[in-house]
mmCIF file of C-alpha atoms in Angstrom:
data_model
loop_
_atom_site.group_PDB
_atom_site.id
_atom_site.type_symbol
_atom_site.label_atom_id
_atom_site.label_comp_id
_atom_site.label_asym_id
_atom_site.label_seq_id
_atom_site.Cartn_x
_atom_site.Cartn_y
_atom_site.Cartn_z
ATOM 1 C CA UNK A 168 -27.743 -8.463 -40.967
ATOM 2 C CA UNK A 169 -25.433 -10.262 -38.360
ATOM 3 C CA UNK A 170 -23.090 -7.300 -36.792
ATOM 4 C CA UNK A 171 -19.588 -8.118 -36.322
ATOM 5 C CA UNK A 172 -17.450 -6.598 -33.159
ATOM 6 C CA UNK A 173 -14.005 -5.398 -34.054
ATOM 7 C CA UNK A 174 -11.303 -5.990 -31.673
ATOM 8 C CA UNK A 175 -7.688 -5.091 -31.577
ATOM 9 C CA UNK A 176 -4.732 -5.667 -29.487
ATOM 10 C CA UNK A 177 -2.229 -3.111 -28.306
ATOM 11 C CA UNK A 178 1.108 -4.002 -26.619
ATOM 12 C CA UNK A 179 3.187 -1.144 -24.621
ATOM 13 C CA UNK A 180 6.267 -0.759 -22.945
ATOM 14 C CA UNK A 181 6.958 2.469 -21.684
ATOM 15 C CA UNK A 182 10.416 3.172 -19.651
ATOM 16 C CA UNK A 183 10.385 6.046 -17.425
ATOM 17 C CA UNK A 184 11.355 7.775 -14.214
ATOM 18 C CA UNK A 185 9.875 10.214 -11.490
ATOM 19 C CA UNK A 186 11.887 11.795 -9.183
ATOM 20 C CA UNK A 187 10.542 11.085 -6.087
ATOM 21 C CA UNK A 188 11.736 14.563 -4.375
ATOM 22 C CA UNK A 189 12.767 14.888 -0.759
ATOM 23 C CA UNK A 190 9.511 13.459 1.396
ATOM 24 C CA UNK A 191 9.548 10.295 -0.578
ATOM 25 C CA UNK A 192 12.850 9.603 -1.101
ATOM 26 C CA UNK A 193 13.075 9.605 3.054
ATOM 27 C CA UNK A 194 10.238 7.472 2.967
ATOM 28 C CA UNK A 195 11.611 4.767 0.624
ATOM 29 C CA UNK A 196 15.118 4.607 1.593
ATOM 30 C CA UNK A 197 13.166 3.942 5.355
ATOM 31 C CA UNK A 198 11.431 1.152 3.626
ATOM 32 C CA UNK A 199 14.692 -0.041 2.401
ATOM 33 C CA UNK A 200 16.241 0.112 5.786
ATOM 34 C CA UNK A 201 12.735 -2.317 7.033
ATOM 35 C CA UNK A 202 11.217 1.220 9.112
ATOM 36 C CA UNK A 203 7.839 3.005 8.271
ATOM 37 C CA UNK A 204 8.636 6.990 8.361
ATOM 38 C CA UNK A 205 5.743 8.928 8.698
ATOM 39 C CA UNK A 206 5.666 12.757 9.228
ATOM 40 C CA UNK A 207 3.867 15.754 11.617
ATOM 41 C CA UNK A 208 2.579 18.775 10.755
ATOM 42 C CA UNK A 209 3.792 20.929 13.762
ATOM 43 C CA UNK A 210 1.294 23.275 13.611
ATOM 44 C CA UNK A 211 -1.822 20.957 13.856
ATOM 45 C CA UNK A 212 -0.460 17.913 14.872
ATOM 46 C CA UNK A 213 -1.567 15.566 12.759
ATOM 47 C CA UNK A 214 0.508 12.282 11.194
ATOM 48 C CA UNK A 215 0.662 11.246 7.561
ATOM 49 C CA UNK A 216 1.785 7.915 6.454
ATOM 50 C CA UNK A 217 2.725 7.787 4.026
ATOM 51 C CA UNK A 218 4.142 11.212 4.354
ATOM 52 C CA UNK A 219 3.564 14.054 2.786
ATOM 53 C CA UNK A 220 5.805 17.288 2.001
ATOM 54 C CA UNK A 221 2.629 19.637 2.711
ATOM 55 C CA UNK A 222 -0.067 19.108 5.700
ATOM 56 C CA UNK A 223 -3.771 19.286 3.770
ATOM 57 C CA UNK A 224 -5.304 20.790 6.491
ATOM 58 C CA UNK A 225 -2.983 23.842 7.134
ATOM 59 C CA UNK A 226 -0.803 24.152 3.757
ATOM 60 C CA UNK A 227 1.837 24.040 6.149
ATOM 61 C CA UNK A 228 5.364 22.545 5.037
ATOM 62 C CA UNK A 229 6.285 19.495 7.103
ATOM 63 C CA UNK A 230 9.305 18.580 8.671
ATOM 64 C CA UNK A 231 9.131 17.008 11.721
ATOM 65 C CA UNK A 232 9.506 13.225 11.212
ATOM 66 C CA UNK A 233 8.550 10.149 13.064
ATOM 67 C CA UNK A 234 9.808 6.181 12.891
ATOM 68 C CA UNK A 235 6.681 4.502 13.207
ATOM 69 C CA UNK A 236 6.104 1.198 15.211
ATOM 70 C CA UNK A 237 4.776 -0.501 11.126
ATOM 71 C CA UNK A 238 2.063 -1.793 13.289
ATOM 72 C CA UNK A 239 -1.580 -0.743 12.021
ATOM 73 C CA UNK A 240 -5.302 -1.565 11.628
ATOM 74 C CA UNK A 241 -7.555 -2.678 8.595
ATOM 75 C CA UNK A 242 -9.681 0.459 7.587
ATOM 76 C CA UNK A 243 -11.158 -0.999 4.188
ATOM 77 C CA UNK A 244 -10.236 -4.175 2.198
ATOM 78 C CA UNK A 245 -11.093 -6.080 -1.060
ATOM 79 C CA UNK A 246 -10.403 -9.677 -2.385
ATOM 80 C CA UNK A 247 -9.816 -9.584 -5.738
ATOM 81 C CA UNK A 248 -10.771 -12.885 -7.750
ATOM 82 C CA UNK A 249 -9.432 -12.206 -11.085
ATOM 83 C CA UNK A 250 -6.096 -12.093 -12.555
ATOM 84 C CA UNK A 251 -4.789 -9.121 -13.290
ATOM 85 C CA UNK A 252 -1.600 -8.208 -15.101
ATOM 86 C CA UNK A 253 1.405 -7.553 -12.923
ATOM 87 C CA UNK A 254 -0.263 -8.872 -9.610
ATOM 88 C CA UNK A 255 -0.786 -11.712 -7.315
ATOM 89 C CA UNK A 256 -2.424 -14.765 -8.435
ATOM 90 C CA UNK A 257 -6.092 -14.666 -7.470
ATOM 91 C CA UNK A 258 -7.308 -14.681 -4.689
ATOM 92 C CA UNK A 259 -5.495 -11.468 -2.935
ATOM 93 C CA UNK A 260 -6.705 -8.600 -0.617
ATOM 94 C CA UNK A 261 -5.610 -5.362 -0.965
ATOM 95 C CA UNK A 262 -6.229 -3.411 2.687
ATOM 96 C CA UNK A 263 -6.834 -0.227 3.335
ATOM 97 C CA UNK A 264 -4.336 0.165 6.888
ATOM 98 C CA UNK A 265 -4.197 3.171 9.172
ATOM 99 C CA UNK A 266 -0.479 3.109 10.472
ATOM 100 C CA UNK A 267 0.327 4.006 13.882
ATOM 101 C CA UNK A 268 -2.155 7.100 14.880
ATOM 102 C CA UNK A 269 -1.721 8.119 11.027
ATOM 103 C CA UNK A 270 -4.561 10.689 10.385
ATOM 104 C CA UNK A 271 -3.869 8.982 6.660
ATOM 105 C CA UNK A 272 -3.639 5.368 5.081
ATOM 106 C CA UNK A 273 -2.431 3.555 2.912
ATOM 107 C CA UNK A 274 -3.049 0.852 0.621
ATOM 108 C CA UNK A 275 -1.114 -2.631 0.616
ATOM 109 C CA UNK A 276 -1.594 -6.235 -0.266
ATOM 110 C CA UNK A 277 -2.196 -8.325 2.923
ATOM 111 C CA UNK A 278 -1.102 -11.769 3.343
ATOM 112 C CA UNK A 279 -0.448 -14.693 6.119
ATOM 113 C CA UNK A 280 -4.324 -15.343 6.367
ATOM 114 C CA UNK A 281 -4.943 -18.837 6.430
ATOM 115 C CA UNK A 282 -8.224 -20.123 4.079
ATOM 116 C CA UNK A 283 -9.239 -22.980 2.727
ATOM 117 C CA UNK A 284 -11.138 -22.310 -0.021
ATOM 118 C CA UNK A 285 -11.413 -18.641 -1.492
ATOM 119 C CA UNK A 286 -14.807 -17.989 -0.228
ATOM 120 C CA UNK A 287 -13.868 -18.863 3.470
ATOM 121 C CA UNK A 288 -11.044 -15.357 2.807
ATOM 122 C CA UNK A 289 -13.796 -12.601 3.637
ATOM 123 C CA UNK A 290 -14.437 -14.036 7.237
ATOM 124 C CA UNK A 291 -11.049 -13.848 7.832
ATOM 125 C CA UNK A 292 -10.413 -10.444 7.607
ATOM 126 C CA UNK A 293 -12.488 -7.861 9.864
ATOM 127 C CA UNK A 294 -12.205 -4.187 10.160
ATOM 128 C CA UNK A 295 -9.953 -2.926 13.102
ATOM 129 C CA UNK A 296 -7.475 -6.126 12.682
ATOM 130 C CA UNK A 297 -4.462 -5.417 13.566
ATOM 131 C CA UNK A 298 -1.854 -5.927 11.198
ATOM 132 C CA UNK A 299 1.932 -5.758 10.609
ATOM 133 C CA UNK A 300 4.529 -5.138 7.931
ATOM 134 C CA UNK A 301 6.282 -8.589 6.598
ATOM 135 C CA UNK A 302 9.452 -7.195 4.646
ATOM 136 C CA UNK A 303 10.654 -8.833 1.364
ATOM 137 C CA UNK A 304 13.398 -10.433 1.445
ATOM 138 C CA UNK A 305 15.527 -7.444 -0.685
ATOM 139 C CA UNK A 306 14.680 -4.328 -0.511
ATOM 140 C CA UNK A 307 15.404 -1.708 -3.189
ATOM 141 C CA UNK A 308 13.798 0.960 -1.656
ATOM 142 C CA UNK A 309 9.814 1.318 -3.043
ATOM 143 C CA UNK A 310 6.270 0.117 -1.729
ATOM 144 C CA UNK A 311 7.136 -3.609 -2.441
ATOM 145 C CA UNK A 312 9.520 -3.880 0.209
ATOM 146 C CA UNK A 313 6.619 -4.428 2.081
ATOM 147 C CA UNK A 314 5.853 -7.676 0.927
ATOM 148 C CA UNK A 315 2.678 -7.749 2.428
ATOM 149 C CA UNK A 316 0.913 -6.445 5.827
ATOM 150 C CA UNK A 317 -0.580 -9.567 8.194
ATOM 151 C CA UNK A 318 -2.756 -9.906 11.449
ATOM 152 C CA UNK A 319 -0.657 -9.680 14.491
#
């Protein structure tokens, strides 16, 4: 008896929003204005970027904030070969990039890597690289106005 798989397509569209509350909303509109806001907990020191209304370590509210120099290093990374909906053509690299002295990071797309062929892309990135915010072109305030973070 020859078994038969079923398959069925599904289509969705959902329209929402999330209020971002006060820590992001700084955070964004910083993005907007091309700056990388990060923030310190004052009662262990420590810096998040992105930032984060409560430090994880002490529970403690945060308030003191800091304009970052953008600039940071590559943590983690991984090329991605296949397409996926709603994302760069293949190949990309998303990087895992510790911002300033950030005891936090944050994942981005990286760009401005020059390759030849796709396999040549994992010997040009290397862990430590530093790397720095390219800004889009308009900025609306969210992640994307980062285009992309590149070596320095």
């Amino acid at each position: 008896m020859e078994e038969k798989v079923m398959r069925s397509n599904y289509c969705m569209h959902l329209d929402y929003s999330v209020p971002l509350g006060e820590t992001w909303t700084k955070f964004m509109l910083g993005l907007k204005g091309k700056k990388i806001y990060g923030n310190r907990c004052s009662k262990c020191g420590r810096m998040y970027v992105p930032p984060q209304p409560f430090c994880p370590i002490c529970y403690k509210k945060i308030e003191d904030w800091v304009e970052t120099s953008g600039e940071g290093i590559v943590v983690s990374f991984c090329i991605t070969y296949q397409k996926f909906m709603n994302l760069p053509e293949p190949p990309f690299t998303l990087g895992i990039i510790r911002v300033d002295d950030s005891a936090t990071c944050m994942m981005h797309r990286m760009g401005g890597i020059k390759y030849e062929h796709p396999e040549d892309l994992p010997d040009k990135i290397t862990l430590g690289m530093k790397v720095k915010p390219v800004w889009a072109e308009e900025r609306k305030g969210e992640i994307l106005d980062i285009a992309y973070f590149k070596p320095v």
